[in-house]
Each structure stands twice: as structure tokens, then as C-alpha cells.
Short mmCIF file of C-alpha atoms (C1' of nucleotides) in Angstrom, two decimals:
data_model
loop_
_atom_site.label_atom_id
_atom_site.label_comp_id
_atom_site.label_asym_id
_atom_site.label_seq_id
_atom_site.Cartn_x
_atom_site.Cartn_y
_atom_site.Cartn_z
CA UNK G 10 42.03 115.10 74.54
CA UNK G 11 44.81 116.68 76.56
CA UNK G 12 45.99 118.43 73.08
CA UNK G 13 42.97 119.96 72.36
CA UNK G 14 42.40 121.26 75.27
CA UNK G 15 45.80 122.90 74.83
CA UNK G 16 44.11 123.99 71.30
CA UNK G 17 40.97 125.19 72.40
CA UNK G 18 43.02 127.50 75.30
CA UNK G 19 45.46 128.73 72.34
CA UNK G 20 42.26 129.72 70.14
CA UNK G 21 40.18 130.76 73.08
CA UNK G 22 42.97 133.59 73.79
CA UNK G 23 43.00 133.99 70.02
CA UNK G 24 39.11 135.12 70.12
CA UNK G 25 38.38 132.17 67.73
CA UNK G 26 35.72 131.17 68.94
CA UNK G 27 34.03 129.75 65.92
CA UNK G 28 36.96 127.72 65.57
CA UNK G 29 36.56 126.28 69.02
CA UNK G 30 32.91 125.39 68.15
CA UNK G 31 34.01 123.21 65.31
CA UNK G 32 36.48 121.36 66.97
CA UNK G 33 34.20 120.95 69.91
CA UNK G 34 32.06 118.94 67.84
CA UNK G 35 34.51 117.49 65.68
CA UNK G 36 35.69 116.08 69.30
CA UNK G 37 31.93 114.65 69.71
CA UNK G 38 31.60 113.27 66.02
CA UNK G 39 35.11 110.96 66.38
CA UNK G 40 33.47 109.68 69.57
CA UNK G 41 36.17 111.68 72.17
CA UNK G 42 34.06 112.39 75.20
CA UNK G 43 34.30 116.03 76.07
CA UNK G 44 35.14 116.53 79.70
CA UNK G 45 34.05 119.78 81.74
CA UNK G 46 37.88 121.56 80.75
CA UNK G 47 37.18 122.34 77.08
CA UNK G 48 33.71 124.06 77.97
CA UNK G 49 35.56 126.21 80.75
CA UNK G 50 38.02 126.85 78.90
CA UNK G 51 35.81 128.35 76.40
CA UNK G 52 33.08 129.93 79.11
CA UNK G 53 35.98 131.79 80.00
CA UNK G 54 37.30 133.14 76.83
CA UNK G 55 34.19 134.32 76.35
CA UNK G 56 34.11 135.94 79.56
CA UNK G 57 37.82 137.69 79.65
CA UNK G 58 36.49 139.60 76.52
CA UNK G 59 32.75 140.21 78.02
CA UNK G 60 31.06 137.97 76.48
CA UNK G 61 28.56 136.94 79.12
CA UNK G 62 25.44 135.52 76.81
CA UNK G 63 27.70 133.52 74.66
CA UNK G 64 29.14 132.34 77.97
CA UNK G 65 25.88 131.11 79.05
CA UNK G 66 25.10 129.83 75.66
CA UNK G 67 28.61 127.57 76.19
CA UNK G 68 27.53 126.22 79.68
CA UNK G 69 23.83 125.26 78.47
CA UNK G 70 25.20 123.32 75.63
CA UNK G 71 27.79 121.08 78.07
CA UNK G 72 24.11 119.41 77.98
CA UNK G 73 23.93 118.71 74.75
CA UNK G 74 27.94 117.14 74.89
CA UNK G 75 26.63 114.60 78.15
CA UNK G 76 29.11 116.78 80.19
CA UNK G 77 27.76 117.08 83.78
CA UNK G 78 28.97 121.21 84.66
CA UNK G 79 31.47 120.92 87.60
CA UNK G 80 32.80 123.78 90.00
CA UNK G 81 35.17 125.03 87.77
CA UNK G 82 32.51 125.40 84.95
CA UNK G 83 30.21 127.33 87.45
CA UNK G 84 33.01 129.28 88.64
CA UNK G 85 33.99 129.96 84.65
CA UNK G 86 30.69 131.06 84.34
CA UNK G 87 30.14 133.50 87.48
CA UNK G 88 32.98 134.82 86.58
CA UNK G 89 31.47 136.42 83.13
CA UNK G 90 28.49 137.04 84.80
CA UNK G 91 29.90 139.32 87.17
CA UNK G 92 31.97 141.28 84.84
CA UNK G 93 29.78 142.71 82.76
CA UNK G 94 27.49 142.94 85.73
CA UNK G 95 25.03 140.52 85.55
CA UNK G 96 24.23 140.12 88.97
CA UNK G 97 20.72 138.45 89.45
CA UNK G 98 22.05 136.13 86.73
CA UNK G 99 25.17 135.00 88.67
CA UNK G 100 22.91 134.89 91.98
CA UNK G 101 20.74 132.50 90.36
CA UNK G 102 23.64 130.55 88.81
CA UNK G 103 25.05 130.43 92.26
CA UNK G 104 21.51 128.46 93.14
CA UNK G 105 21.76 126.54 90.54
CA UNK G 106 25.05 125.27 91.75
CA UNK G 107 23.26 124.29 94.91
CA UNK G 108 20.19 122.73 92.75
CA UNK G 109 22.63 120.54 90.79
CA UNK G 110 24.57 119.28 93.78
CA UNK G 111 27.22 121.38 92.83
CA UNK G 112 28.94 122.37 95.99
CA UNK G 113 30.33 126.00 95.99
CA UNK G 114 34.24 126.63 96.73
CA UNK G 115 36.48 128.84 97.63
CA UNK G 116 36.81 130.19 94.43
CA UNK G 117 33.11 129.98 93.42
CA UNK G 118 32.85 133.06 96.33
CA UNK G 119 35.69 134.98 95.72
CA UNK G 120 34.47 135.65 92.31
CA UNK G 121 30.98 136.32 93.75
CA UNK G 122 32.57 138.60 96.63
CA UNK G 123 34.26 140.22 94.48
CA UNK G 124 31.77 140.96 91.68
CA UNK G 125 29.27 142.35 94.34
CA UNK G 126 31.89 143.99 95.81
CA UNK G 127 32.66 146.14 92.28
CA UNK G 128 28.67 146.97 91.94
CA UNK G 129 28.56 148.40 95.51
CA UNK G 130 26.73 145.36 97.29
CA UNK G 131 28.87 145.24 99.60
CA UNK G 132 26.68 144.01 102.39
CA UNK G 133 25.76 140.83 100.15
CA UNK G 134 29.79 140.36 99.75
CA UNK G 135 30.29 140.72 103.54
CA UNK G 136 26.87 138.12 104.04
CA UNK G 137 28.83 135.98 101.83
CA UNK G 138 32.33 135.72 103.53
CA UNK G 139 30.12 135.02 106.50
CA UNK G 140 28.08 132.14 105.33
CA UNK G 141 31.64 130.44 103.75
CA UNK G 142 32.28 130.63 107.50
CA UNK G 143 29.37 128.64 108.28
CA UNK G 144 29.54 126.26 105.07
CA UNK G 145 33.04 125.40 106.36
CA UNK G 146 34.36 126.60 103.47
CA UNK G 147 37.69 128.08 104.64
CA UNK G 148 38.37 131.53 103.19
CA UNK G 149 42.19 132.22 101.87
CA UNK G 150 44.17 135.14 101.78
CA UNK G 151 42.63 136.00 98.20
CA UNK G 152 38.83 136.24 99.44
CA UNK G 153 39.60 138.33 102.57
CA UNK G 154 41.95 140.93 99.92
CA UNK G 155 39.05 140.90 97.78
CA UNK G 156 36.46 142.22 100.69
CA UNK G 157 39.57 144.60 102.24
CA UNK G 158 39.89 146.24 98.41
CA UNK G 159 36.05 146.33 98.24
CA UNK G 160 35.70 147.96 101.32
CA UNK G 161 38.13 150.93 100.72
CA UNK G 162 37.21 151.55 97.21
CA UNK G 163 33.88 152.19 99.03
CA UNK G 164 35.22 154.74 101.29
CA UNK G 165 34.46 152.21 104.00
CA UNK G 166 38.31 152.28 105.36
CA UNK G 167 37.09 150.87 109.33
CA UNK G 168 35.43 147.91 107.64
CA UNK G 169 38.55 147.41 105.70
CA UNK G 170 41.04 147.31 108.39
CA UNK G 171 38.24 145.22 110.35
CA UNK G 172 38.35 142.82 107.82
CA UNK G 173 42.18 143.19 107.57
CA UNK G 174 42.29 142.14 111.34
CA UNK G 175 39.91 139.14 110.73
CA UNK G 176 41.88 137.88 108.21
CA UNK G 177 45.13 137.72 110.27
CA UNK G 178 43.19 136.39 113.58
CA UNK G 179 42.08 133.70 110.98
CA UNK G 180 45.71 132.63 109.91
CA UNK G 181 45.55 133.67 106.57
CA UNK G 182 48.71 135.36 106.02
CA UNK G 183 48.43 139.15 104.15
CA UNK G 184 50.49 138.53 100.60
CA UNK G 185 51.58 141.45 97.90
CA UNK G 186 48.29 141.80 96.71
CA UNK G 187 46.70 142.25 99.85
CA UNK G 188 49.06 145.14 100.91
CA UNK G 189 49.55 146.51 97.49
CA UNK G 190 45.55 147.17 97.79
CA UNK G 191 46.25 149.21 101.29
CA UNK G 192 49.76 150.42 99.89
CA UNK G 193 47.46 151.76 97.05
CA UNK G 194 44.83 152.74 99.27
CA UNK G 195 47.14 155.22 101.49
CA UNK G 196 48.56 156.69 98.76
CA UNK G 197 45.13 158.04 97.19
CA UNK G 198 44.18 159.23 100.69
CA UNK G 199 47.83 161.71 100.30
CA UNK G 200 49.47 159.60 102.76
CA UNK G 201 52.49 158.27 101.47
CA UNK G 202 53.88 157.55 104.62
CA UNK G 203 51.73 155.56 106.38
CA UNK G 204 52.19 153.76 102.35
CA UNK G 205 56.01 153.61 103.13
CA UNK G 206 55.64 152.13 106.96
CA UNK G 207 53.87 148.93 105.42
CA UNK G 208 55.77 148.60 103.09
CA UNK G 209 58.44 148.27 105.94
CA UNK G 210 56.31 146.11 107.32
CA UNK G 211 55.65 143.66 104.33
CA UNK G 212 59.55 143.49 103.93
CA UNK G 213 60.15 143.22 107.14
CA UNK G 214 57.32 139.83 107.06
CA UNK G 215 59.22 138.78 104.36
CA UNK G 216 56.87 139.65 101.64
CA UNK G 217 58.25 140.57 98.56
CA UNK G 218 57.18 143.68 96.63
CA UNK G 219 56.19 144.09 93.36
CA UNK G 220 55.36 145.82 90.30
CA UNK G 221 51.99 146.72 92.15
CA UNK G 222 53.97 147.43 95.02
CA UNK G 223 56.13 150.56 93.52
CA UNK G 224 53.77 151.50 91.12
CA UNK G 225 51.42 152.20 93.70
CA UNK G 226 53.97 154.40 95.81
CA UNK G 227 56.01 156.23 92.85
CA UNK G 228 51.97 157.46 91.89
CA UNK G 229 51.24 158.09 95.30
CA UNK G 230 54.65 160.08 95.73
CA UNK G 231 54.43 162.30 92.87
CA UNK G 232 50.75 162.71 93.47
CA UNK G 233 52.09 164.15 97.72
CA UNK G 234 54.65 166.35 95.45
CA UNK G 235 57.55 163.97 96.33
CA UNK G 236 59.15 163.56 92.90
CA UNK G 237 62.46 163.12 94.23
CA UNK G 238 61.05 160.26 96.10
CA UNK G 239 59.19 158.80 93.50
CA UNK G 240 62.67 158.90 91.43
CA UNK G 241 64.73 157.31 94.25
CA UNK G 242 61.76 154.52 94.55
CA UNK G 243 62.11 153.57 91.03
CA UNK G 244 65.81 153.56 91.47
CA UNK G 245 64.83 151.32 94.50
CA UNK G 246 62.53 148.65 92.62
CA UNK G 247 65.24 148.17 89.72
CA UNK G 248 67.98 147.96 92.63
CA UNK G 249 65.77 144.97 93.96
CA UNK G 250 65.43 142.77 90.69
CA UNK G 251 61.87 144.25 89.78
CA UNK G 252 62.02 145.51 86.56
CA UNK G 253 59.68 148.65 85.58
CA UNK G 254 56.68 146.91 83.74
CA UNK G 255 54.26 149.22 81.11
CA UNK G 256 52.34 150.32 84.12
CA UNK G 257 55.18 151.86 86.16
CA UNK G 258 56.55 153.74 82.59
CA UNK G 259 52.94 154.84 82.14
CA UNK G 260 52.90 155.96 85.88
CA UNK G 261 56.66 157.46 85.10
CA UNK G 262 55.46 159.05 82.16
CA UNK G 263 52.46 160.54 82.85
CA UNK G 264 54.53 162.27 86.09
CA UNK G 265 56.64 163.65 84.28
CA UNK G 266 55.56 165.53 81.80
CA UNK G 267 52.67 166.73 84.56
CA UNK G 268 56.00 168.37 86.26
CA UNK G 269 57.41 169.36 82.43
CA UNK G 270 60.22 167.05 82.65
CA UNK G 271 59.47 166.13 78.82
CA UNK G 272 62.87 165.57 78.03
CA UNK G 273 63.35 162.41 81.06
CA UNK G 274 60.15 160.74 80.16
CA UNK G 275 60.81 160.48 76.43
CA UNK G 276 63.96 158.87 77.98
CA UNK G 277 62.08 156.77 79.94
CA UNK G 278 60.20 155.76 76.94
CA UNK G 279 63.94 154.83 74.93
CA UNK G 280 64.72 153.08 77.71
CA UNK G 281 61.74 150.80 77.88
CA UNK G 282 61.33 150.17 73.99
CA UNK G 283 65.34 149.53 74.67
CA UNK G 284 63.98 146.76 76.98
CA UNK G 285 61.88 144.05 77.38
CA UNK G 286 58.95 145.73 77.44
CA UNK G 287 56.76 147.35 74.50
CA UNK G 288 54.45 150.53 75.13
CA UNK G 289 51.09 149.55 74.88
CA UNK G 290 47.96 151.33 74.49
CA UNK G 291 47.93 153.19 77.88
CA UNK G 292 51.65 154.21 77.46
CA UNK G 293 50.40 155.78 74.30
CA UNK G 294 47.80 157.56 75.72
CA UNK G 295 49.74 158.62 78.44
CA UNK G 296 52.79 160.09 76.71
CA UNK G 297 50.93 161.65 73.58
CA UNK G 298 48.51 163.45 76.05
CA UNK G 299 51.65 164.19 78.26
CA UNK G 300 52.98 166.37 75.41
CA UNK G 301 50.38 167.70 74.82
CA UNK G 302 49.60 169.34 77.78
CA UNK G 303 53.58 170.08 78.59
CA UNK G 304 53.32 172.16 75.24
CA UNK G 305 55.81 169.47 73.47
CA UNK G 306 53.82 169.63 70.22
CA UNK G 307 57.28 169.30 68.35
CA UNK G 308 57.32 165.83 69.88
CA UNK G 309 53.71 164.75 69.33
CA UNK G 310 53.80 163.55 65.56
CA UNK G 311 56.82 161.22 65.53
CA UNK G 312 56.05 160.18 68.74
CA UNK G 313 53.48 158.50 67.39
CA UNK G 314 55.04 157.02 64.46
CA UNK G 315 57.88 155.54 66.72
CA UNK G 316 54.90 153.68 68.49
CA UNK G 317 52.90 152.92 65.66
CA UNK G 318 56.21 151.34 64.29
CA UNK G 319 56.28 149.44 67.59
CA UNK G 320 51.99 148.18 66.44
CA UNK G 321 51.11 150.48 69.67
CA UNK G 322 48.17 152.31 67.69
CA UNK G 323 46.61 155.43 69.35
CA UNK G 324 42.81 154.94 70.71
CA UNK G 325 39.69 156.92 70.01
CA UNK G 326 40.29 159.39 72.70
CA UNK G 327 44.40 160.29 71.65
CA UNK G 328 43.41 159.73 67.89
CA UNK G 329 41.09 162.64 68.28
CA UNK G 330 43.03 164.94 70.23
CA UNK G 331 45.54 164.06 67.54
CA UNK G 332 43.31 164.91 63.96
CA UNK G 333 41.91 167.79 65.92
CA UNK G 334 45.09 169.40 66.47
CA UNK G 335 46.42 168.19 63.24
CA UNK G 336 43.55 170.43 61.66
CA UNK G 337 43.62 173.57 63.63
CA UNK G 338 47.45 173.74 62.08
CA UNK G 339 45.79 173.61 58.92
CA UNK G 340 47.85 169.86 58.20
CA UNK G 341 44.53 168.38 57.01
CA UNK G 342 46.60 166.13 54.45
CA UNK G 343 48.67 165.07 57.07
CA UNK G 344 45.35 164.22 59.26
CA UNK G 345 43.62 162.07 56.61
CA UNK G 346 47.08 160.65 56.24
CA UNK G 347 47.02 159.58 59.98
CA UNK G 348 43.53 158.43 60.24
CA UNK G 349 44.49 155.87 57.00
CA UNK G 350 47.04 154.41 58.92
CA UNK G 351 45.07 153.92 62.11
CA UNK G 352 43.18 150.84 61.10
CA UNK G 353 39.14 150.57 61.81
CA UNK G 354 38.73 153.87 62.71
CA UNK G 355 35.90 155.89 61.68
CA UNK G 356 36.63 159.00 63.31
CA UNK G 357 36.11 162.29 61.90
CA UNK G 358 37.03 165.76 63.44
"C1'" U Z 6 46.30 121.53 88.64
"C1'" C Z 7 45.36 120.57 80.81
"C1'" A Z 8 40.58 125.02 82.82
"C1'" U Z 9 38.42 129.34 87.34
"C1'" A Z 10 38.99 134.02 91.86
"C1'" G Z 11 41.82 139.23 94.88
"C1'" U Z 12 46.08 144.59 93.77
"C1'" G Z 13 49.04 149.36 90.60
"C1'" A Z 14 49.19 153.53 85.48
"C1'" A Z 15 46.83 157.65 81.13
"C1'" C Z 16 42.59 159.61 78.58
"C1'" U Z 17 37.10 160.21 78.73
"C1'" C Z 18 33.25 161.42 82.38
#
RNA sequence: UCAUAGUGAACUC
């Protein structure tokens, strides 16, 4: 039981989902009773790639295995829903819950708080943190980040600090996340500063930054015209033990060439394949579109091959830009030779 | 805790 649990998680990630199907009720044939794990395990596989119907399909059919849905099946479930925004079915799957004696936790409303948050209903979020209040169902540090970072993505800064005071008066303690999320939220408003004093402050509380962290302010930095402070704060995060991850080279990157500094973030990008860490898509995206617009079309082409060689494949929107450009020089062969090579695509200029 | 929730990056718009 235990191992195939491990299994169905291993093929879940894998998108295998037929797979998981077989062994589900290979598990049901040999007599094994299937617990409520394998079926979340799959009702959220389904729902990290979008899958919200199939998810659905999954939790009906727990029925059909004598497996009695628990919280962390519901919570699987909600989950999906709310992704690919389908709120009036996670509301009624939420009732459900209710119906089936099912009793709600903490989780089971951070995912709904911060679903409605992401579709604007933010007054149905804020209901929500209110009635946990009432239930008795303590919220944690995550719910109260997820209403703060719903409430300035809105614009709706006063209700974020608001709820940013609640949360403290409450005990819950602010972690990375939550300041990263006003860290982040300075930053777009061209206020780096104010960015810089908490993060002061979350040092100073003895929170550690992270990759979110100096992401956040190196983009924020550039973005106020402060390269040299972005620089120094990169300098600063590898100084600390936090090495650069793909987002903070894409960040990097993307800076750089904006300002025409071609040469350093080709560097950057030696130095990260150097590394740990492998370009992915966005890095892609980021550089090839970089040199494009900092007039590097020398670099463009092998560029790409060094990243294809590293199975970092361009998407629709570079590949594109790419065969367009390819054409205009008249390199049609060279185009069609590109467009082979990128697997599945059926793009044509 | 064998399974679930909140942050950061490019392009497109």
C-alpha cells in the first residue's frame, strides 16, 4: 500500500495518468483496500496540470473504490477547481464537504481564499477568513499572506496592511512569504526603499530571506533605475548562502540586456549553466528576446543551440520571433532547419 | 505527515 502510493505520486508527476488508473484497480482486484491517499494523490496531479473534470471524475469514483473522501481529498479537489477557475463548482464542493460531515480546515480555506482571491472576489475571501474565525478554525500565517497578496494585487493596499495588522494582533508570526508578497508589492509601486526597510525589518525578526526575497528587490531596483544596487544585492544574496535560482538569472538577464549590458548577462548565463542550475523555458525567453531587442542578433542563433543542447527548447512566442527573423535575412533553409528541431511545433511564419 | 494551501522573473495581450 505504502509503495504504491509512492508509485502512483512518481507517475502522477509523470502525467501517467492512465497508468495510475490501472494500478488503481489492479490495487482493488488483489483485494488491497484503497485508502483516501492514492485518490488525492491523483486529484491532484490532475489538478497541478489543469485538469479540473478529470479531477472530479477521480473524486466521484473514490465511490466506486468504498473510499469515504476525507479533508485532504476535498482540499485536493478545491484546489483544481480553483485553478482553472471553477468557482461555483468549488463553492458547491465546499457544501458538499459540509453535507458529508466533512469538516473544513485550515487548508480547505486557504485554497478557497486564495482562489477567490485570484478571480477578484475578494469580498467572499475576506467573508471567508471571517467565518474560520467563527468556526474556530484558527487561521495561520499562510491564510492571512494569502488575503494580504490578494488584497494588493487588487490595488486594495489599506485592506492589505489592515489585514497585515490583524494577522500580527492574532499571533501569527509574518514569514518570507508573507513579506516577500509586500517586499514585492513596494517594489512595483517604484518604492524600493520602503522594499529595503522591511527587509531590515524581516532580518532584523530573524526571518531569513530568500530567493523571493532578492528577486523581488534586484527587479524592483533595476525597474527605480538602481542597477548598481540591484548588482550589489545579488552580490548580497550569494554573500548570504542563497544561491541565484532560474528566476533571479531570468530577472538578471532580462535587466541587462534592457540597459545593453549584453556582454554581463551572457556571463550570467555561463555562470549559471556552470552551476547547479539549468535555464529553463523563461530564461530562454528572456535572453533570446533580450538580444533581440539590445540589437545582439550575432548572438541570437547559437544562443539557442547552447540551450537547446541544454533540452531548454524555445516556446511559441521566441520560436516565432526566431523563424520570422530567420526569414527576413533570407535564411529560410536555416528556418525550416530550426522549426525541425523544435519538436511539436506547427508554426509557420 | 505516504497525499493538500500563501510569495519573486521574460514574452504575448
Amino acid at each position: 500500500e505504502f509503495t504504491y502510493c509512492a508509485l502512483i505520486e512518481i507517475l502522477g508527476r509523470a502525467k501517467e495518468f492512465q497508468a495510475i488508473w490501472h494500478l488503481l484497480n489492479a490495487m482493488r482486484e488483489s483485494g488491497i483496500t484503497v485508502t483516501a491517499v492514492p485518490f488525492t494523490t491523483l486529484i491532484n496531479s490532475y489538478g497541478r496540470v489543469g485538469m479540473a473534470e478529470e479531477a472530479e471524475q477521480a473524486f466521484r469514483s473514490m465511490q466506486d473504490f468504498h473510499c469515504k473522501p476525507n479533508v485532504y481529498a476535498y482540499n485536493a479537489l478545491l484546489n483544481a477547481q480553483l485553478k482553472v477557475q471553477r468557482i461555483e463548482e468549488a463553492l458547491s464542493t465546499f457544501m458538499d464537504m459540509a453535507q458529508n460531515g466533512c469538516d473544513p480546515d485550515v487548508v480547505t480555506y486557504t485554497t478557497l481564499i486564495t482562489g477567490l482571491c485570484r478571480y477578484g472576489e475578494l469580498d467572499k475571501a475576506s467573508n471567508l477568513l471571517d467565518e474560520m474565525v467563527n468556526r474556530e478554525c484558527a487561521p495561520n500565517t499562510w491564510t492571512y499572506t494569502a488575503l494580504v497578496q490578494g488584497f494588493l494585487k487588487a490595488g486594495h493596499a489599506e485592506k492589505a496592511l489592515a489585514t497585515y495588522e490583524q494577522m500580527q494582533k492574532k499571533g501569527c508570526t509574518p514569514d518570507a512569504v508573507t513579506y516577500n508578497s509586500l517586499i514585492d508589492w513596494f517594489c512595483k509601486e517604484g518604492k524600493p526603499d520602503k522594499a529595503l526597510e522591511l527587509l531590515d525589518e524581516m532580518v532584523g525578526k530573524g526571518c531569513d530571506p530568500d530567493f523571493g526575497t532578492y528577486t523581488a528587490l534586484i527587479d524592483g531596483l533595476f525597474k527605480a533605475g538602481r542597477a548598481d544596487m540591484a548588482l550589489s544585492t545579488v552580490r548580497r544574496m550569494i554573500r548570504k548562502g542563497c544561491n541565484p535560482d532560474t528566476a533571479t538569472y531570468s530577472t538578471l538577464i532580462s535587466w541587462l540586456c534592457k540597459e545593453a549590458e549584453t556582454e554581463e548577462a551572457l556571463d550570467f548565463l555561463d555562470w549559471m549553466m556552470s552551476r547547479d542550475s539549468d535555464p529553463n523555458n523563461i530564461t530562454n525567453a528572456t535572453l533570446i528576446n533580450g538580444l533581440f531587442k539590445a540589437g545582439r542578433t550575432d548572438m541570437v542563433l547559437c544562443t539557442v543551440r547552447r540551450m537547446m543542447g541544454k533540452g531548454c527548447n524555445p516556446n511559441k512566442v521566441t520560436c516565432t520571433a526566431l523563424v520570422n527573423w530567420l526569414c527576413k535575412q533570407g535564411k529560410t533553409d536555416e528556418a525550416v532547419e530550426l522549426l525541425d528541431a523544435i519538436t511539436g511545433t506547427g508554426l509557420t511564419p
